């Protein structure tokens, strides 16, 4: 069996490694258009913050694992056309155009930034960091810069703002929502971060949508137009939504309106023997049915899963929990499941907010918000913002949400095992307890 995997990043490398385990006799080809692969997309920010002693620290360990196998890795090899009827890929390697037959094709081409810029001179004014070589070019450009505009105040935009604010730069950030990080963190928890943005003199424009990007009249700056004004800077950093790289297969494989490839529960596309994974697809997500959740852990999950389904449909996709974690402006921020605002679109919700410092927990600063369904106390989501690291708490919450647990279940479970009898701070259980007390008080009051 010959398995071709297009895209040697988190999804593609995971798929290749799993296929190598399950089908030791198979010929596995892992191809990528880039010369350097396997780097985390945050490499540019880590470099800016001086967090890397060696650049290799920014490369996923999956790459090292791939290199220890017989997987046939072909870099600087671009997939340009698909002949699904004859099970053939057309690829470019330098000047050469080659045909590659496959028995199974796994597509893992990832996503790109939505804003397409054709003008070459304007392109030069954009800082790009998704691929390693682009990140290195951006790193060179930023040394001579005095001002940068960031479009998008989500996780990527704020991480970039945090990193760039270490340099003597004038920074402007545009965000269409009324608060930054709105997809992951409710507005009532953002005070600390907003304060930090002010302290670092980052000019934040919320509820302001960028309409146009062009070169400034002088030709040596980038100009950004919104309905409220025009702004100029030396460079522009796009941190907006992603769009899957599906142009090549658009007419051949069935796609959703957002350009994700439609796959069945076993990750197979509308064409037999062609599978799609990672940032190319939507995933089953509580309440939403399906949602586009482009994250590294989802790329790895689908990459591993697909390998089991190549010959026989064995392991279906399960509903995923979105868990997003960032270190921003000195705070660790983790968001799991739905925010209050998202949950309100589907059901009636209640929330509990815990705030520290708590002397008994020896925590510097912490805010935790729990979101539950009003009718039955089912856990829907949580957000944790802390100067200490408590991601394990959120993993517990994520598991609880996936298992459909209620606040009552959570409190009972925590009596039995985690985390009360360990040295973990029982934030999630504590919030559930508080919620149940409040419910009891409210029903006593009604009686
Ligand atoms: C700046 C930035 C920061 C991010 N930070 C985080 C974070 O903190 N946490 C998190 O979970 N996620 C983060 N993400 C999202 C994360 O990068 C993606 O979800 C993840 O990389 C998806 O993995 P993938 O393997 O599906 O696709 P990708 O990583 O996009 O890889 C796709 C690969 O396919 C190759 N390819 C594309 N087209 C072709 C072609 N025609 N021929 C050959 N090869 C091709 C590309 O070169 C690439 O190597 C961030 C993204 C960006 C841009």
Coordinates of C-alpha atoms and ligand atoms in Angstrom, one line a residue, residues 6-12 32-34 41-42 77-79 108-111 129-131 155-156 159 242 245 248 278-279 294-296 299, ligand 1:
X6 CA 0.4 16.2 1.9
X7 CA 1.6 18.6 4.6
X8 CA 4.4 17.8 7.0
X9 CA 3.1 19.7 10.0
X10 CA 1.3 18.7 13.2
X11 CA -1.5 16.8 11.4
X12 CA 0.6 15.3 8.6
X32 CA 5.6 19.5 2.0
X33 CA 6.1 22.6 -0.1
X34 CA 8.3 24.2 2.6
X41 CA 3.8 28.8 14.7
X42 CA 4.8 30.9 17.7
X77 CA 7.6 19.4 -3.1
X78 CA 4.3 21.2 -3.9
X79 CA 1.1 19.4 -4.5
X108 CA -3.1 17.9 5.7
X109 CA -2.3 21.2 4.0
X110 CA -3.5 23.4 6.9
X111 CA -4.8 26.9 6.7
X129 CA 5.0 34.0 11.0
X130 CA 3.1 30.8 10.2
X131 CA 6.0 29.1 8.3
X155 CA -5.0 34.7 20.8
X156 CA -2.5 35.2 18.0
X159 CA 0.5 37.0 21.8
X242 CA -7.9 31.2 9.0
X245 CA -5.8 25.6 2.0
X248 CA -6.5 22.9 -5.3
X278 CA -6.0 19.1 10.8
X279 CA -6.9 22.6 9.9
X294 CA -7.9 25.2 14.0
X295 CA -5.7 24.2 16.9
X296 CA -2.5 22.1 17.2
X299 CA -4.4 18.5 14.2
Ligands
LIG1 C1 0.9 32.8 14.5 C2 0.1 31.6 14.9 C3 0.1 31.2 16.2 C4 -0.7 30.0 16.5 N1 -0.7 29.7 17.9 C5 -1.3 28.5 18.2 C6 -1.3 28.1 19.6 O1 -0.7 28.7 20.5 N2 -1.9 26.9 19.9 C7 -2.6 26.2 18.9 O2 -3.2 25.1 19.3 N3 -2.6 26.6 17.7 C8 -2.0 27.7 17.3 N4 -2.1 28.2 16.0 C9 -2.8 27.3 15.0 C10 -1.9 26.1 14.6 O3 -0.8 26.6 14.0 C11 -2.7 25.2 13.6 O4 -3.9 24.8 14.1 C12 -1.9 24.0 13.3 O5 -0.6 24.3 12.8 C13 -2.6 23.1 12.3 O6 -1.8 22.0 11.9 P1 -1.9 21.3 10.5 O7 -0.9 20.3 10.4 O8 -3.3 21.0 10.2 O9 -1.6 22.5 9.4 P2 -0.3 23.5 9.3 O10 0.4 23.6 10.5 O11 -0.9 24.7 8.7 O12 0.6 22.7 8.2 C14 0.2 22.5 6.9 C15 1.4 22.1 6.1 O13 1.0 21.8 4.7 C16 1.9 22.4 3.8 N5 1.2 22.6 2.6 C17 0.2 23.5 2.3 N6 -0.1 23.4 1.1 C18 0.7 22.6 0.4 C19 0.8 22.1 -0.9 N7 0.0 22.5 -1.9 N8 1.8 21.2 -1.2 C20 2.6 20.7 -0.2 N9 2.5 21.2 1.1 C21 1.6 22.0 1.4 C22 2.4 23.6 4.5 O14 3.7 24.1 4.1 C23 2.4 23.2 6.0 O15 3.7 22.7 6.4 C24 -1.4 29.3 15.6 C25 -1.3 29.7 14.2 C26 -0.6 30.8 13.9 C27 -0.6 31.3 12.4

